[in-house]
Coordinates of C-alpha atoms in Angstrom, one line a residue:
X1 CA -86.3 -50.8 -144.3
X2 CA -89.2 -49.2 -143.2
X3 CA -89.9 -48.2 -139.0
X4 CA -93.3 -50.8 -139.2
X5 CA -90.8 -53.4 -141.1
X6 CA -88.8 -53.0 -138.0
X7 CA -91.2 -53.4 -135.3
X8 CA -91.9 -56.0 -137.4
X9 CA -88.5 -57.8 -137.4
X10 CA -87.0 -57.0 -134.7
X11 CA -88.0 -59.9 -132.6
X12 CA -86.5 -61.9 -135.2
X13 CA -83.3 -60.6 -135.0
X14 CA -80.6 -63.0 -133.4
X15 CA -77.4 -61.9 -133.6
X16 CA -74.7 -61.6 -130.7
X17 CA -72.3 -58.6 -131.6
X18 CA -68.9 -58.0 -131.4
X19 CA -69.0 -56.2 -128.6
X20 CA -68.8 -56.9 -124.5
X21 CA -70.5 -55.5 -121.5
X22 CA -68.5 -53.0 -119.3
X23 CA -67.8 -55.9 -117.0
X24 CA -66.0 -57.7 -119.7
X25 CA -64.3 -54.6 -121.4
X26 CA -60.8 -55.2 -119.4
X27 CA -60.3 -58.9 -119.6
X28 CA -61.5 -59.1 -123.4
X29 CA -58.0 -58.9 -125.6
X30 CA -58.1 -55.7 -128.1
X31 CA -60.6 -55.9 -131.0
X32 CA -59.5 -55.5 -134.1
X33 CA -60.2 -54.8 -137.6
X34 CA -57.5 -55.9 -140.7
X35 CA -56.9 -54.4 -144.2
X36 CA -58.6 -56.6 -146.6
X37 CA -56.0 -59.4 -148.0
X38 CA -54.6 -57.5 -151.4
X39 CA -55.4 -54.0 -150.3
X40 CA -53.0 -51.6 -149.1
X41 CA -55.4 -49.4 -147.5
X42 CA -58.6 -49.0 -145.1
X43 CA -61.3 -46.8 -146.3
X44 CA -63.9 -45.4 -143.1
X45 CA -66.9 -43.4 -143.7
X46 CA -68.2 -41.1 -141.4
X47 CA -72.3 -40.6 -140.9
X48 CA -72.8 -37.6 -138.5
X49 CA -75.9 -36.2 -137.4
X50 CA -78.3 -38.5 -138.6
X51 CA -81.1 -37.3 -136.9
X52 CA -83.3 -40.3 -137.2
X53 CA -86.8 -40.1 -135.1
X54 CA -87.1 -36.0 -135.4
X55 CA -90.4 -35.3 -135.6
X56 CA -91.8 -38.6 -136.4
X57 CA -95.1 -37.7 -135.7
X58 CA -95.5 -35.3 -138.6
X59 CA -95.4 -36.4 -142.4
X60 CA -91.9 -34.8 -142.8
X61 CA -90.1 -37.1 -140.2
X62 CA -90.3 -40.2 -141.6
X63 CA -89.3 -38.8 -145.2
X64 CA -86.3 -37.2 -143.6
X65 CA -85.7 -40.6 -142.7
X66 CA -85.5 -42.0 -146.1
X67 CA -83.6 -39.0 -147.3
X68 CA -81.1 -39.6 -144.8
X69 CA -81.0 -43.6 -145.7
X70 CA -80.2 -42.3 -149.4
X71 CA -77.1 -39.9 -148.5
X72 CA -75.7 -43.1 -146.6
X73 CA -76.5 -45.6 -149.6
X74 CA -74.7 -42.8 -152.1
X75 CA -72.0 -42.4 -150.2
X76 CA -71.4 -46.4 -149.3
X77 CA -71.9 -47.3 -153.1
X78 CA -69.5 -44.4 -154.4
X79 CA -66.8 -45.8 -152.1
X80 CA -67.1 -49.7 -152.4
X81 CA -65.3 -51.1 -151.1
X82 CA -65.7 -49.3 -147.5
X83 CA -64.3 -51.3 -144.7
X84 CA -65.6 -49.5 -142.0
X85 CA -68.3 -47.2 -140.7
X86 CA -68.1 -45.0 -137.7
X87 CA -71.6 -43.4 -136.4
X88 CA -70.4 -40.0 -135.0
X89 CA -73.5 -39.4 -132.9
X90 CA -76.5 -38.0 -132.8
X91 CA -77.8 -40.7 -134.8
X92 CA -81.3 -40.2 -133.6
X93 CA -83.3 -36.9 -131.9
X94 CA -84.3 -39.3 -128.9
X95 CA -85.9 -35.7 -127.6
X96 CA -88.7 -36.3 -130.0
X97 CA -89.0 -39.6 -130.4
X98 CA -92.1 -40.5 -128.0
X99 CA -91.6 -44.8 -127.9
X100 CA -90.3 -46.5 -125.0
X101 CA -87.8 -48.1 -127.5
X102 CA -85.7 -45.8 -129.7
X103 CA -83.8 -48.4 -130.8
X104 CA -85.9 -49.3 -133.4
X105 CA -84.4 -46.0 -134.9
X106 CA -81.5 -46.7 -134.2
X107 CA -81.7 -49.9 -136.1
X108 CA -83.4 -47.7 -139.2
X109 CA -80.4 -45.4 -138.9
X110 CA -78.0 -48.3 -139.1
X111 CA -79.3 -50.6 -142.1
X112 CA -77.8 -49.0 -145.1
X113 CA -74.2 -50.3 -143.5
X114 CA -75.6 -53.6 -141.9
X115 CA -77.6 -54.1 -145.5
X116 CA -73.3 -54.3 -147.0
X117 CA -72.0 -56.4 -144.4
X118 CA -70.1 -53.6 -143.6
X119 CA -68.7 -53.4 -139.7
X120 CA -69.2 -49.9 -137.7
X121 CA -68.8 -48.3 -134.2
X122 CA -70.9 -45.8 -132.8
X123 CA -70.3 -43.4 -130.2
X124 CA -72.6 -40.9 -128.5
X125 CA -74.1 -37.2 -128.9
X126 CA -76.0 -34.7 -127.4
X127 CA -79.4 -35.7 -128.6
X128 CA -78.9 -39.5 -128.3
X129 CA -80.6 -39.9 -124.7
X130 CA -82.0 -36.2 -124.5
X131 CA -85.0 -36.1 -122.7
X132 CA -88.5 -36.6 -124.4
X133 CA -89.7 -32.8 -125.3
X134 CA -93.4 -32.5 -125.7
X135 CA -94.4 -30.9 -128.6
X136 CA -96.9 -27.6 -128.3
X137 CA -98.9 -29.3 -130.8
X138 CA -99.8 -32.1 -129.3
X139 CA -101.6 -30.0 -127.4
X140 CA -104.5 -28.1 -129.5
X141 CA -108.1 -29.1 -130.0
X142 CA -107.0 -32.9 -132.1
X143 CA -105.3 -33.7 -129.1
X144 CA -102.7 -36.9 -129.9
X145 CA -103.1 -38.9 -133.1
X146 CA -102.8 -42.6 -132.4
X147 CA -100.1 -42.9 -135.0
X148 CA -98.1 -40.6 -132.7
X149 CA -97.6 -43.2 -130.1
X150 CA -99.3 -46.4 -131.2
X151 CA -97.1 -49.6 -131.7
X152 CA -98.2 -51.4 -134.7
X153 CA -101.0 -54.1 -134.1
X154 CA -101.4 -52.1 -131.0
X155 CA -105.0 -52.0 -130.0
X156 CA -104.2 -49.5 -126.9
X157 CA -103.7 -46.2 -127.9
X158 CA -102.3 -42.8 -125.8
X159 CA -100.1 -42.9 -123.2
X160 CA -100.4 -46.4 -122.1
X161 CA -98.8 -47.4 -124.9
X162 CA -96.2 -44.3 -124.8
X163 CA -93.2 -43.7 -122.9
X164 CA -92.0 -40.8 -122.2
X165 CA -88.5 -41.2 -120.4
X166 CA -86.4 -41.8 -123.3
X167 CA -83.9 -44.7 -123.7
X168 CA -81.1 -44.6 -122.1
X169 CA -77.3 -44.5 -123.7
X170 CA -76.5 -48.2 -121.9
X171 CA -79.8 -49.4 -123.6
X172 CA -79.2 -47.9 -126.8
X173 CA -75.3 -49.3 -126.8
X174 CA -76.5 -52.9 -125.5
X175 CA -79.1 -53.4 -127.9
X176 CA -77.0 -52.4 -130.9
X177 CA -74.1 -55.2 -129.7
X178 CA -76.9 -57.7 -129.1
X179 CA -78.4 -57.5 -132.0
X180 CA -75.7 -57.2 -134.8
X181 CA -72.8 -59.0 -135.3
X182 CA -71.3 -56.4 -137.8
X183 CA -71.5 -53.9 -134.1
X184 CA -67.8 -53.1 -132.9
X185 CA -69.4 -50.6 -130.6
X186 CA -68.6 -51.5 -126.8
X187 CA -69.2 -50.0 -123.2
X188 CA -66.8 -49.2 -121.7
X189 CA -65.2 -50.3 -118.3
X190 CA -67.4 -50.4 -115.6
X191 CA -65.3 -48.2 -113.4
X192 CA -65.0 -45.3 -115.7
X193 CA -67.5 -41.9 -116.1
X194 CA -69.2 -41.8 -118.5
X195 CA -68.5 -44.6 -119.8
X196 CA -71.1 -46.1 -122.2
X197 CA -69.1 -45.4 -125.9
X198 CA -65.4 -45.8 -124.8
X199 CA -63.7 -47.5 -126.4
X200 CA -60.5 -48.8 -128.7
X201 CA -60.5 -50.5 -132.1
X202 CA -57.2 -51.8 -134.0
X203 CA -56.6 -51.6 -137.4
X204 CA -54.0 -54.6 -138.4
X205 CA -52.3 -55.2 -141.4
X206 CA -53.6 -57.6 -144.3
X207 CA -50.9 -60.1 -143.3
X208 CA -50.6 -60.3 -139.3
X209 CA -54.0 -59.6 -137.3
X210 CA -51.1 -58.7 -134.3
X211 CA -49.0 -55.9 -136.2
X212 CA -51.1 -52.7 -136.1
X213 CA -51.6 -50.7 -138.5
X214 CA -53.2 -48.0 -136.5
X215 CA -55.2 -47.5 -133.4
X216 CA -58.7 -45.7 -133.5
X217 CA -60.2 -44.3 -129.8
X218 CA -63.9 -43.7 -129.4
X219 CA -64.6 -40.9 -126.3
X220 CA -68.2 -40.1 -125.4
X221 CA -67.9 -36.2 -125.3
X222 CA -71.3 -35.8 -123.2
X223 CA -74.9 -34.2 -124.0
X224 CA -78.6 -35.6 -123.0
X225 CA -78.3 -37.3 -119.5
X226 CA -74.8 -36.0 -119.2
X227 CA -73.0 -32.3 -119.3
X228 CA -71.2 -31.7 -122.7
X229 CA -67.5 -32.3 -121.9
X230 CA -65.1 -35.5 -121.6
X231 CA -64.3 -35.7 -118.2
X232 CA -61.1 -36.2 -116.3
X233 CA -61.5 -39.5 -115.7
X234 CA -62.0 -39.6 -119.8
X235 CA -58.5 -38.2 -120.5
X236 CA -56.8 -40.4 -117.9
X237 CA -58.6 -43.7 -119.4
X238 CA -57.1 -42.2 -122.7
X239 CA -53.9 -41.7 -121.2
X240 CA -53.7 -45.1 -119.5
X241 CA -54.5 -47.0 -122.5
X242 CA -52.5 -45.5 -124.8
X243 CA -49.5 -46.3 -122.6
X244 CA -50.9 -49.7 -122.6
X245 CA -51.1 -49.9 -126.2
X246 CA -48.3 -47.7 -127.6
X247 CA -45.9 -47.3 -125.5
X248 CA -43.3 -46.3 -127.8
X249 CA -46.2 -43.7 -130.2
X250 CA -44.9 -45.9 -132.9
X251 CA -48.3 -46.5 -133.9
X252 CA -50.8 -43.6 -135.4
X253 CA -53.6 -43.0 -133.7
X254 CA -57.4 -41.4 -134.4
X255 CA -60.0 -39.5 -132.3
X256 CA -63.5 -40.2 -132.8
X257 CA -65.7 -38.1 -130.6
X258 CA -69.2 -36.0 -131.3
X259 CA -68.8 -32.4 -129.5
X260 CA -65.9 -30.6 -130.5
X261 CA -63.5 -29.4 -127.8
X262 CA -62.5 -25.8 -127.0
X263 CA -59.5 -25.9 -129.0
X264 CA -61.3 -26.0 -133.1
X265 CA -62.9 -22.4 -132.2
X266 CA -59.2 -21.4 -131.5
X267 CA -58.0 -22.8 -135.1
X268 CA -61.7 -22.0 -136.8
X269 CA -61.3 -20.2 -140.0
X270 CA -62.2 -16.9 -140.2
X271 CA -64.7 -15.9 -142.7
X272 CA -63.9 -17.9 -146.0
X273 CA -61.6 -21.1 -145.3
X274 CA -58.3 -20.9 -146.1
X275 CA -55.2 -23.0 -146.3
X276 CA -53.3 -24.5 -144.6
X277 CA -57.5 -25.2 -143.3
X278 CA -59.2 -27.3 -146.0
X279 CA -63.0 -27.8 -146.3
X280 CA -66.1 -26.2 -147.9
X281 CA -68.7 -24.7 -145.7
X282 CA -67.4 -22.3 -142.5
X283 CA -71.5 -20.9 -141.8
X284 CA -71.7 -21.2 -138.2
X285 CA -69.4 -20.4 -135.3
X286 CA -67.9 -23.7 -133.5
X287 CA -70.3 -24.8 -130.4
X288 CA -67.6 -26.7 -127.8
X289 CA -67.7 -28.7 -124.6
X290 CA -69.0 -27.0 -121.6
X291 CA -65.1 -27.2 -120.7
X292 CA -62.0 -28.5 -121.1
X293 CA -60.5 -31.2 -118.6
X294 CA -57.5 -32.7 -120.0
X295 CA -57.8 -34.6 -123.1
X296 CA -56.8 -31.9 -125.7
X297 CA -53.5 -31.6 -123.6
X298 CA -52.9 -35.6 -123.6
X299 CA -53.6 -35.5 -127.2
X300 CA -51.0 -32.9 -128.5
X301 CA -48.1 -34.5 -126.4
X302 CA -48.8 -38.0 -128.1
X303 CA -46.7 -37.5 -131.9
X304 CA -48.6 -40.7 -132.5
X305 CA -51.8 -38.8 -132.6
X306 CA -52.4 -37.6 -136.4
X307 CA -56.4 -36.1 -136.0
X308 CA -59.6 -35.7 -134.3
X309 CA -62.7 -36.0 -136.0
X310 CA -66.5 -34.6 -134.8
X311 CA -69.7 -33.7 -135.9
X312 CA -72.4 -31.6 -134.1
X313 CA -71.7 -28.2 -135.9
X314 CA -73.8 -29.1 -139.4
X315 CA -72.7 -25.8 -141.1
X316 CA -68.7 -27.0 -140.8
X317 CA -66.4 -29.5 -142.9
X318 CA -63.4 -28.4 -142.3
X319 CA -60.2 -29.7 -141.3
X320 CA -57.4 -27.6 -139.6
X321 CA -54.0 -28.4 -138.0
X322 CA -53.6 -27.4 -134.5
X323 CA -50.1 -28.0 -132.6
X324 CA -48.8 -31.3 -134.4
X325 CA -52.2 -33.0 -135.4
X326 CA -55.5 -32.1 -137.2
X327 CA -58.7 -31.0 -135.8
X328 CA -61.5 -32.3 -138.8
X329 CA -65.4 -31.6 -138.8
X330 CA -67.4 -34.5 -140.5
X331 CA -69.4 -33.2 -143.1
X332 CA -73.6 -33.2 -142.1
X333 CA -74.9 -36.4 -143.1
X334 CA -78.6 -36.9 -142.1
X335 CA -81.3 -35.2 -143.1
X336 CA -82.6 -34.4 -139.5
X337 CA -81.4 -31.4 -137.8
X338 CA -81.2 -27.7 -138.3
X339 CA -79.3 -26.2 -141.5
X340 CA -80.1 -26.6 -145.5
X341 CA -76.6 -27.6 -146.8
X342 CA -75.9 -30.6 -149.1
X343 CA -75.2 -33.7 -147.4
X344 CA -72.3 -35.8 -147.6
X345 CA -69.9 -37.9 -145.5
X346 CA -66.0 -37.5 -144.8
X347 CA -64.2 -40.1 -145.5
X348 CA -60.7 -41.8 -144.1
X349 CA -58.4 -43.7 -146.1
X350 CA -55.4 -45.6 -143.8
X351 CA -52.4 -46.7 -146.0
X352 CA -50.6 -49.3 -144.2
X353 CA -46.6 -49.2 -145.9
X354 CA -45.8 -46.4 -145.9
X355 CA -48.8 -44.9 -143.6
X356 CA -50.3 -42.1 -144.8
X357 CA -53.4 -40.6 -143.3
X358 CA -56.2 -39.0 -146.1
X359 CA -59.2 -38.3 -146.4
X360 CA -62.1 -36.2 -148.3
X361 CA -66.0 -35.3 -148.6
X362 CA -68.1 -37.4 -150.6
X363 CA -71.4 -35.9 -151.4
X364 CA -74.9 -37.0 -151.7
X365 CA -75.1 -36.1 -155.4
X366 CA -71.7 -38.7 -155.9
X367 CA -69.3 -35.7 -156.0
X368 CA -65.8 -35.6 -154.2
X369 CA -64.2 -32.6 -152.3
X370 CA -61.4 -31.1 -150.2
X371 CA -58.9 -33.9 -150.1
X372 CA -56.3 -33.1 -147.7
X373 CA -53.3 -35.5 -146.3
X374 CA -53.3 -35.4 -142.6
X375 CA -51.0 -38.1 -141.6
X376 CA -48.0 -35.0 -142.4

């Protein structure tokens, strides 16, 4: 679906998501996702680093677009059937994209899943609510094209019809749970900061929605209107509901956040990746958190807790263990952003009896790579 189909649409959209305000977060019982009735397993895909919006106002922006729209479509067809999707952030450059509503990117960055009727989650990354940047260009003799800023059917053109201040993370989160139902996304409680995409998902076996399976933790690791770390209060909501949850660490757990934490550059492969790592491309050196305030050390105390997985870092796919669990890069799925390498998508595959934690890269040209079992 094309941007103009959107602004087109979007009006007509109706849905009511899956997912509650931050004022509802506590008092809502845990949502949950099952194994598909005859299946032994749960297959997630991973889109990181979409990019969507980047440079829009120039021809290659919007073909980026529909690039990225094709790695996603590849990868969902060449893994049917997928059962889940989780949007690792930066799903859209927000610090280019010059509308009032970036949703409507958002949306665009979303429709190869929502097209499948498959469900997702999205948390947040560091370009997600970064501030509009105005572009040098903009400035020279053409001054702005109306096409740069213009709504469709618009008959205003420039600034009035522009905004510059970017759309915020509790915007972008809201609209995406009003207006799909296939959105597990969900604020967060109201009393924790940040708290926009914090959140926990079940997995429960194909016969009994109330015997899990496994438990999957969303953390907002920063960037844009906030500083690049999880916070304190982060690791203790982490802390507190994992108690809650699983008490005993009798179920396995997963990590979902966007920046990766100090402790991958201690475990990044030097040079050429080798085992016990497993990936494909090492081409860049790991950019962290701003610092470290807690979470890594709840994490590795947990036995329950088999891996972490991020994005940010598009020249890294590697997975690496680190104390008793695994530290995992997605692979660079969008189109958008800096770096040259193929595309692809990691993907997660939960077996519920016995568990058993694997996963793998699937590529944008079909092929599959560095399997690895991460649930030893």
């Amino acid at each position: 679906m094309s941007l103009t189909s959107l602004y087109i649409l979007f009006p007509l959209i109706l849905t009511i998501g899956f997912g509650s305000s931050s004022e509802e977060h506590d008092a809502l019982p845990l949502n949950y996702l099952q194994v598909r009735p005859g299946s032994s397993s749960f297959k997630i895909a991973l889109f990181a680093d979409l990019h969507f919006g980047e440079s829009a106002w120039s021809d290659w922006g919007p073909l980026q677009d529909v690039n990225s729209i094709k790695v996603m479509s590849v990868v969902l067809d060449q893994e049917t059937p997928a059962d889940f999707v989780v949007y690792l952030g930066d799903v859209i450059t927000a610090n280019n994209i010059a509308i009032g509503n970036a949703s409507l990117y958002w949306e665009e960055a979303i429709s190869p899943t929502r097209a499948r009727g498959i469900p997702w989650a999205s948390v947040f990354g560091n370009h997600d609510d970064a501030p509009f940047e105005w572009p040098l260009e903009w400035f020279s003799a053409t001054g702005i094209p109306h096409t740069r800023c213009t709504l469709p059917n618009s008959s205003v053109s420039g600034e009035e019809e522009c905004s510059f201040r970017g759309t915020r993370r509790i915007e972008l989160m809201e609209n995406e749970i009003k207006q799909n139902n296939l959105s597990y996304s969900i604020n967060g409680p109201k009393d924790l900061w940040p708290s926009i995409s914090n959140f926990v998902l079940q997995v429960s076996s194909s016969q009994d929605p109330d015997s899990a399976v496994a438990l999957l933790y969303f953390l907002d690791s920063g960037g844009g209107s906030y500083p690049e770390v999880i916070s304190s209060s982060q690791a203790e909501w982490f802390n507190r509901k994992s108690q809650e949850l699983n008490p005993s660490s009798s179920v396995p757990e997963m990590i979902f956040w966007h920046i990766p934490s100090k402790a991958y550059k201690k475990v990044a492969p030097k040079l050429g990746i080798h085992k016990p790592c497993v990936g494909s491309i090492n081409k860049e050196d790991v950019a962290t958190q701003e610092a470290e305030m807690g979470i890594m050390k709840l994490l590795v105390k947990r036995p329950s807790v088999k891996a972490v997985f991020v994005g940010h870092n598009h020249g890294l796919d590697w997975c690496c263990p680190y104390e008793k669990l695994w530290l995992c890069f997605a692979r660079h799925t969008g189109y958008g952003g800096y770096g040259n390498w193929a595309r692809g998508a990691r993907i997660l595959e939960i077996t519920q009896q016995p568990f058993s934690l694997k996963s793998w890269i699937r590529m944008e040209d079909g092929q599959l790579h560095s399997e690895v079992v991460l649930s030893s």
